[in-house]
mmCIF file of C-alpha atoms in Angstrom:
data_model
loop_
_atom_site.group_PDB
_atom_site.id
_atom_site.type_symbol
_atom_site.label_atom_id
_atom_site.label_comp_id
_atom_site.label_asym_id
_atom_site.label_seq_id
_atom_site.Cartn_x
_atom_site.Cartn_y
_atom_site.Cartn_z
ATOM 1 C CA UNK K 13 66.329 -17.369 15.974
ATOM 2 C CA UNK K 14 69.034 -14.924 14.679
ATOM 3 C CA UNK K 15 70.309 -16.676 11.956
ATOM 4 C CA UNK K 16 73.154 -18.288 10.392
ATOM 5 C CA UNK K 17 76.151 -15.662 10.522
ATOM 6 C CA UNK K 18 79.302 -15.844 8.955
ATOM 7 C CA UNK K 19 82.623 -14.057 9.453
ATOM 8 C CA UNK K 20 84.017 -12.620 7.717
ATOM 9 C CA UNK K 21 82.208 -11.281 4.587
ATOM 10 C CA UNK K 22 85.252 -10.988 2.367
ATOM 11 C CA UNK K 23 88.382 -11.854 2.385
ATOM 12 C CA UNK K 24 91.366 -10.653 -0.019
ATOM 13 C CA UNK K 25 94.601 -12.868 0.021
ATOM 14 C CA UNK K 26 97.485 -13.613 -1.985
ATOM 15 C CA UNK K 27 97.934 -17.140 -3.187
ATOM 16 C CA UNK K 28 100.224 -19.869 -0.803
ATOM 17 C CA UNK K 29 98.738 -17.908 2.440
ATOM 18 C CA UNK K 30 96.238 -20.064 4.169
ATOM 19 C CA UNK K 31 92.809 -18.439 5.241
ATOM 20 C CA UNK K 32 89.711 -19.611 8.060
ATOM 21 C CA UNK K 33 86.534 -18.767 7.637
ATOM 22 C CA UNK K 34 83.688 -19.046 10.505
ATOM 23 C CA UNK K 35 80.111 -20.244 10.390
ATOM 24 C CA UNK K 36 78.026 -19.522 13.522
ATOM 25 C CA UNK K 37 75.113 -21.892 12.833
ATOM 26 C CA UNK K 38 71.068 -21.360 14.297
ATOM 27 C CA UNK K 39 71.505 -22.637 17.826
ATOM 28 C CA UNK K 40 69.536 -25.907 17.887
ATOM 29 C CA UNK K 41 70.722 -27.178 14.874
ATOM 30 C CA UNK K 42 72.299 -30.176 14.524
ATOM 31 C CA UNK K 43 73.874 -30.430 11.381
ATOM 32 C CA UNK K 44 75.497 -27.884 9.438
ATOM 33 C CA UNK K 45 76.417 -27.281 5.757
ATOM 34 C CA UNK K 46 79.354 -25.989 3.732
ATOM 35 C CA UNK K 47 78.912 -25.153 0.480
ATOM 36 C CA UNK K 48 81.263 -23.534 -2.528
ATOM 37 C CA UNK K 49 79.574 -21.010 -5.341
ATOM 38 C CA UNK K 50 80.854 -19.666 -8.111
ATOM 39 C CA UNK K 51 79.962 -16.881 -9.687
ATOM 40 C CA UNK K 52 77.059 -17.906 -12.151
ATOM 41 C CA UNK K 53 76.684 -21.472 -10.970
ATOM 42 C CA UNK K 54 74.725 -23.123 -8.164
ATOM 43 C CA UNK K 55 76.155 -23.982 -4.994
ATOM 44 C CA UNK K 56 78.269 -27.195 -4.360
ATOM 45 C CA UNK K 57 77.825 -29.447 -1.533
ATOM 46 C CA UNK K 58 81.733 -29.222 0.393
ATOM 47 C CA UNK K 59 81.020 -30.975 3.655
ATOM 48 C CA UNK K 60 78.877 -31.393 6.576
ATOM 49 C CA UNK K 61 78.542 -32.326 10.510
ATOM 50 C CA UNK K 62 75.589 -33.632 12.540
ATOM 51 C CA UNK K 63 76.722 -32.024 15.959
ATOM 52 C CA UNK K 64 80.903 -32.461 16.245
ATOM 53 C CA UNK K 65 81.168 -35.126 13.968
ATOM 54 C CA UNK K 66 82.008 -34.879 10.014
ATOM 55 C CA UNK K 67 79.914 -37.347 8.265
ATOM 56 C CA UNK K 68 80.572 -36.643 4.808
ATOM 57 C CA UNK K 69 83.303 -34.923 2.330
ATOM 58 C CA UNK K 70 82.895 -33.770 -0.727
ATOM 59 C CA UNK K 71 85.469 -34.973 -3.736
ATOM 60 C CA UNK K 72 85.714 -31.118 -4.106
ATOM 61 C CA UNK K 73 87.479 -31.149 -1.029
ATOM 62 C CA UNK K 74 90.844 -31.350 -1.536
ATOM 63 C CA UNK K 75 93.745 -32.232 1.173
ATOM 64 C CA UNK K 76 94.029 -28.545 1.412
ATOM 65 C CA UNK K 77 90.514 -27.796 2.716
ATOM 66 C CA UNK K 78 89.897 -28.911 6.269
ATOM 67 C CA UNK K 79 86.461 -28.161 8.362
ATOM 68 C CA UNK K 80 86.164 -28.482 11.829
ATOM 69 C CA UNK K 81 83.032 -27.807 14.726
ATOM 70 C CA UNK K 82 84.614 -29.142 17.970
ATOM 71 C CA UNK K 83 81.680 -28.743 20.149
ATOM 72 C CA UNK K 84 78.641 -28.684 17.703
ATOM 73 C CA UNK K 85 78.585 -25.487 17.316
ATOM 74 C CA UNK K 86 80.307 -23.092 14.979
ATOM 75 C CA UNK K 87 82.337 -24.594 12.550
ATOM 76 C CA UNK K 88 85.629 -23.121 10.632
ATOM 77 C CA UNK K 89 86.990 -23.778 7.145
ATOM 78 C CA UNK K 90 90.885 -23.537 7.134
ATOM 79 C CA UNK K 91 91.495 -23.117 3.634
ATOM 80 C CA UNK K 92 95.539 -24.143 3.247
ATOM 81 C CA UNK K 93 98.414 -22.762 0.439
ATOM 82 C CA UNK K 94 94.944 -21.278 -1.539
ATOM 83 C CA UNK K 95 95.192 -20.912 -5.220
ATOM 84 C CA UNK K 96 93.654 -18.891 -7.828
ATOM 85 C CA UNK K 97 91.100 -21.209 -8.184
ATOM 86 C CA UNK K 98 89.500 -21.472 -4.344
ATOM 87 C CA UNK K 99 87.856 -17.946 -5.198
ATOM 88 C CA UNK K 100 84.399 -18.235 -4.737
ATOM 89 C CA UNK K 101 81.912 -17.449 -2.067
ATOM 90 C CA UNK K 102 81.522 -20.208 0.717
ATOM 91 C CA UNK K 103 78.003 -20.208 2.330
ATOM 92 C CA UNK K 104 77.535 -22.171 5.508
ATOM 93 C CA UNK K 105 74.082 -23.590 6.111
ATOM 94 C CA UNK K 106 72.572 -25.596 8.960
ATOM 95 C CA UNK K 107 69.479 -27.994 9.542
ATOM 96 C CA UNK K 108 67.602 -29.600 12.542
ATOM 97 C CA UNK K 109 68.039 -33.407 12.200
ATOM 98 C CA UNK K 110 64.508 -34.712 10.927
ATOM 99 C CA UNK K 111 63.694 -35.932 7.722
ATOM 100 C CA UNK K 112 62.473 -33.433 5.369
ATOM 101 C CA UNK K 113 64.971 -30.584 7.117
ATOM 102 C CA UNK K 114 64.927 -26.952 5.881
ATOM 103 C CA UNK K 115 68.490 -25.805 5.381
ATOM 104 C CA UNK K 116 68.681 -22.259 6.163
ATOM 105 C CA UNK K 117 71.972 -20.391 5.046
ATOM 106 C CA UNK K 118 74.166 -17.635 6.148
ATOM 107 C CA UNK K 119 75.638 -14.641 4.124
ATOM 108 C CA UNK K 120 78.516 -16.591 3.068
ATOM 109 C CA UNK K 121 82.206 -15.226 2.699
ATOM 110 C CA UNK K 122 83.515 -14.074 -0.586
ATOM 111 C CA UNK K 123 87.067 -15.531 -1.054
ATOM 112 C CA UNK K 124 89.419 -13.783 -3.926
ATOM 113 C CA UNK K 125 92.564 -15.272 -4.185
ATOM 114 C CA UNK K 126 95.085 -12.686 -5.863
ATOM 115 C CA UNK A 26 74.244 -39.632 -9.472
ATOM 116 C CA UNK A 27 71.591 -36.830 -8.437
ATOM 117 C CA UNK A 28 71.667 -33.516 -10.745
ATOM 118 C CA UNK A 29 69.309 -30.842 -11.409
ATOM 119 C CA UNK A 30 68.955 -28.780 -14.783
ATOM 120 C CA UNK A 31 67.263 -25.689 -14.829
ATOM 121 C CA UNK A 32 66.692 -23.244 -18.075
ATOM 122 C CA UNK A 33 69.211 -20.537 -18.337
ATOM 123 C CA UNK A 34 68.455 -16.829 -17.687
ATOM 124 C CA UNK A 35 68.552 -14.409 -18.087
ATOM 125 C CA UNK A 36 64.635 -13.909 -18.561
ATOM 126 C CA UNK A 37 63.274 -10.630 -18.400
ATOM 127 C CA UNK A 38 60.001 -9.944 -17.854
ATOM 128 C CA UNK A 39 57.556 -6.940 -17.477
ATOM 129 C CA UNK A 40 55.654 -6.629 -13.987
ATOM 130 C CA UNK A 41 52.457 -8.246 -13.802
ATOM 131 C CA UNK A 42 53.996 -11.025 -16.861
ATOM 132 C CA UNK A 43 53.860 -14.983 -16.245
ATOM 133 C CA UNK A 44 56.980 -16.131 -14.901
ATOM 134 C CA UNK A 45 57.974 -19.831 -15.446
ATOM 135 C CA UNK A 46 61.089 -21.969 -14.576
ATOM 136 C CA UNK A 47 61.978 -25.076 -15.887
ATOM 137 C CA UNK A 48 63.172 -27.759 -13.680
ATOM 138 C CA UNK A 49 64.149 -30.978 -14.588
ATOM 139 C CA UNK A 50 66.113 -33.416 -11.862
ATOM 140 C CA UNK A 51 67.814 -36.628 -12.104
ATOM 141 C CA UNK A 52 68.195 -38.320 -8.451
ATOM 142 C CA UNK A 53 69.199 -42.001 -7.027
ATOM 143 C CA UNK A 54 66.276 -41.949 -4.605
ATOM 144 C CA UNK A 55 63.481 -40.468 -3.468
ATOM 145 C CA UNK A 56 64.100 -36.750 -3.178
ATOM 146 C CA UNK A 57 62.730 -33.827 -1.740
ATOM 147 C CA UNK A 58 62.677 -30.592 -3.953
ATOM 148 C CA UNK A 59 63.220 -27.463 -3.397
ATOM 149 C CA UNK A 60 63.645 -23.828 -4.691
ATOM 150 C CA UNK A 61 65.539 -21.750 -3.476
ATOM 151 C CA UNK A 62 65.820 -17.333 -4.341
ATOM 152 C CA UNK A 63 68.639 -14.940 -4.166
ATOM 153 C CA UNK A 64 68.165 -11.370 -3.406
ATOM 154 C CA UNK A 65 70.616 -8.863 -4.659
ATOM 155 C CA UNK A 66 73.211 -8.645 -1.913
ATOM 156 C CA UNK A 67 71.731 -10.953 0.190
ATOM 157 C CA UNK A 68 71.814 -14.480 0.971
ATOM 158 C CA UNK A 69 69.687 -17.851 -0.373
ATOM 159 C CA UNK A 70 66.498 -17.817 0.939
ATOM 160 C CA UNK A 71 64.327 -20.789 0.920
ATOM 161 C CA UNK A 72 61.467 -20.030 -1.134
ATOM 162 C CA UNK A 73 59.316 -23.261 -1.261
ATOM 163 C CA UNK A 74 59.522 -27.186 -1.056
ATOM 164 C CA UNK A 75 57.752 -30.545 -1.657
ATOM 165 C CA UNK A 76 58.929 -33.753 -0.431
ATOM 166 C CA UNK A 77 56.357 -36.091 -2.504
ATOM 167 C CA UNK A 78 54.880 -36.694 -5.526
ATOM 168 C CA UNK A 79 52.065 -34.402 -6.837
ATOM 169 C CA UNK A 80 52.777 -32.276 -3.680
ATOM 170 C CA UNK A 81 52.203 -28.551 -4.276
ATOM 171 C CA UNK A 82 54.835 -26.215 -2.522
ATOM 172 C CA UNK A 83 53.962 -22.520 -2.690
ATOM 173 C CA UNK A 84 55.050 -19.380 -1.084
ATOM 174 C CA UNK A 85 54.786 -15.341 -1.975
ATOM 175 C CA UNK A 86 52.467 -16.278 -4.808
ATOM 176 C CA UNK A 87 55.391 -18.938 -6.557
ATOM 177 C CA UNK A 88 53.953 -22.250 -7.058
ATOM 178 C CA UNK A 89 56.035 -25.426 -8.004
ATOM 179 C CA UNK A 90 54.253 -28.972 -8.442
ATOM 180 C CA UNK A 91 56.545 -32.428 -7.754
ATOM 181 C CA UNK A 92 55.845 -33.656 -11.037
ATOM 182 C CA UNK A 93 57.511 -38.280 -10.310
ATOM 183 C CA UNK A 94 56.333 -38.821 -14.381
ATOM 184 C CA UNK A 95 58.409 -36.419 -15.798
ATOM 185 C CA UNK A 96 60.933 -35.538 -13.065
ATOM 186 C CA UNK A 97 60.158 -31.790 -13.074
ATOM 187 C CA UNK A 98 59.615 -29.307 -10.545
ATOM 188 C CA UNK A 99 58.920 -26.312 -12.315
ATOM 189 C CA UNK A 100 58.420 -22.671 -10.937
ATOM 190 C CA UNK A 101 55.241 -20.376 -11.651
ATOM 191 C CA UNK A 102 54.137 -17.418 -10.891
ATOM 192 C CA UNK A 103 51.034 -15.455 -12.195
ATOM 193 C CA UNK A 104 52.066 -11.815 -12.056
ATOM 194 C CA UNK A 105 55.102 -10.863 -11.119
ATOM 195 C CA UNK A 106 56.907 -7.641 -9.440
ATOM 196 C CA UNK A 107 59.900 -5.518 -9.917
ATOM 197 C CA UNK A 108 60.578 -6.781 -6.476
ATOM 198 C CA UNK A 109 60.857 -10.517 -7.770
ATOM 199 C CA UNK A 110 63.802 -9.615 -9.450
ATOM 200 C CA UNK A 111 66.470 -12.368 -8.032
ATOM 201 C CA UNK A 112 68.381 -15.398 -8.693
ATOM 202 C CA UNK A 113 66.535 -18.712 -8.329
ATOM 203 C CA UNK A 114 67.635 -21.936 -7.537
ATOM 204 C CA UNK A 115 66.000 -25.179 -8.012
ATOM 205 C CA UNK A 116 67.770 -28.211 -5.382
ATOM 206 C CA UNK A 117 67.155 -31.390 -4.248
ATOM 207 C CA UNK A 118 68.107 -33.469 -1.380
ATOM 208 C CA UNK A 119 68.106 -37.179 -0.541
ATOM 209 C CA UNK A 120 67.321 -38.150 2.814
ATOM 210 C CA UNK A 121 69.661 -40.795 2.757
ATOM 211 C CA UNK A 122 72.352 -39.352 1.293
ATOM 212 C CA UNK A 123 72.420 -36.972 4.369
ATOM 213 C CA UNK A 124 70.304 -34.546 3.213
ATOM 214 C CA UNK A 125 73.036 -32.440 1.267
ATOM 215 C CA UNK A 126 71.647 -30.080 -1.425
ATOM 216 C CA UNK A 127 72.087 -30.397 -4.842
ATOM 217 C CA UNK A 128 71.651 -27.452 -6.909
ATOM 218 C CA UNK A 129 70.636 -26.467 -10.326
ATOM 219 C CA UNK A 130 72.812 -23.754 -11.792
ATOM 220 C CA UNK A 131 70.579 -20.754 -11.123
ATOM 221 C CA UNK A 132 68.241 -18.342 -13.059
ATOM 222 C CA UNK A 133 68.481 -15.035 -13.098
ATOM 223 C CA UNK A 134 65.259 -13.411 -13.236
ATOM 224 C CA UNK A 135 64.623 -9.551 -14.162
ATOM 225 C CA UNK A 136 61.800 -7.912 -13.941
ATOM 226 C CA UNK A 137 61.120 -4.634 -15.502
ATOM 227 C CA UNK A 138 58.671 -1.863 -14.626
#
């Protein structure tokens, strides 16, 4: 088990350029997580996959945000034309699929939109 | 929909105080609850859980008791360290609904030598 990792670990970009992030899930998981923070608040649920397929979006995904895992493994987060407002940190998280699943999350990326 | 509410830090504490977090939730179904800490410079860390009513999760001497009468899940500890200084999160999740987390907003916890 070596953990959810996440690449990169910051990120620095000027609004209008578009930016993907990577989540490298725990190898036998199933389903994986994304998840928005900012600073002070909780995390918010973004969007998630049980193995390549995208079961559920989050209204706080807008047509900008798109998430992919094309063979049930890592998943990216193409964040299009970013704004001012997509800074944040964006933690990935992923699960075995049983009922009462543990989600256990990676270091996240720190976006700052300039 | 589900929410959770949780009481606002920052609380600061000496070592060896009584630590407690409220945590009230709100949720559509059954849920499972959760808390969840943040280290300084690190990531979320699951910290304990219980999935049903007058279940008992407890982990690195926290305690937190799924309270179905008054919604609550609230975090204890008895005596805590300068290491237990962190950000806590209480969450939920509803099977059904996927099993996506819903977080509180987060407590910030300091504790002071």
């Amino acid at each position: 088990d070596t953990g959810v990792s996440q690449d990169p670990r910051h990120k620095i970009t000027k609004r209008g350029q578009n930016v993907t992030f990577r989540c490298d899930p725990i190898s036998e998981h199933n389903r994986l997580y994304w998840y928005r923070q900012t600073l002070g608040q909780g995390p918010e649920f973004l969007t998630y996959f049980q193995n390549e397929a995208q079961l559920e979006k989050s209204r706080l995904l807008s047509d900008r945000f798109s998430a992919e895992r094309p063979k049930g493994s890592f998943s990216t987060l193409e964040i299009q034309r970013t704004e001012q407002g997509d800074s944040a940190m964006y933690l990935c998280a992923s699960s075995r699929d049983s009922s009462y699943n543990e989600q256990f999350f990676g270091p996240g990326t720190r976006l700052t939109v300039l | 929909g589900n929410s959770v509410t949780q009481m606002e830090g920052p609380v600061t504490l000496s070592e060896e105080a009584f630590l407690t977090i409220n945590c009230t939730y709100t949720a559509t179904g059954y849920p499972s609850l959760f808390w969840y800490v943040q280290y300084p410079g690190e990531g979320l860390q699951l910290l304990l859980k219980a999935t049903k009513a007058d279940d008992k999760g407890s982990n690195k001497g926290f305690e937190a008791t799924y309270r179905k009468e008054t919604t609550s899940f609230h975090l204890e500890k008895g005596s805590v360290q300068v290491s237990d200084s962190a950000v806590y999160f209480c969450a939920l999740t509803i099977g059904a609904a996927g099993n996506k987390l819903t977080f509180g907003g987060g407590t910030r916890v300091l504790v002071k030598p």
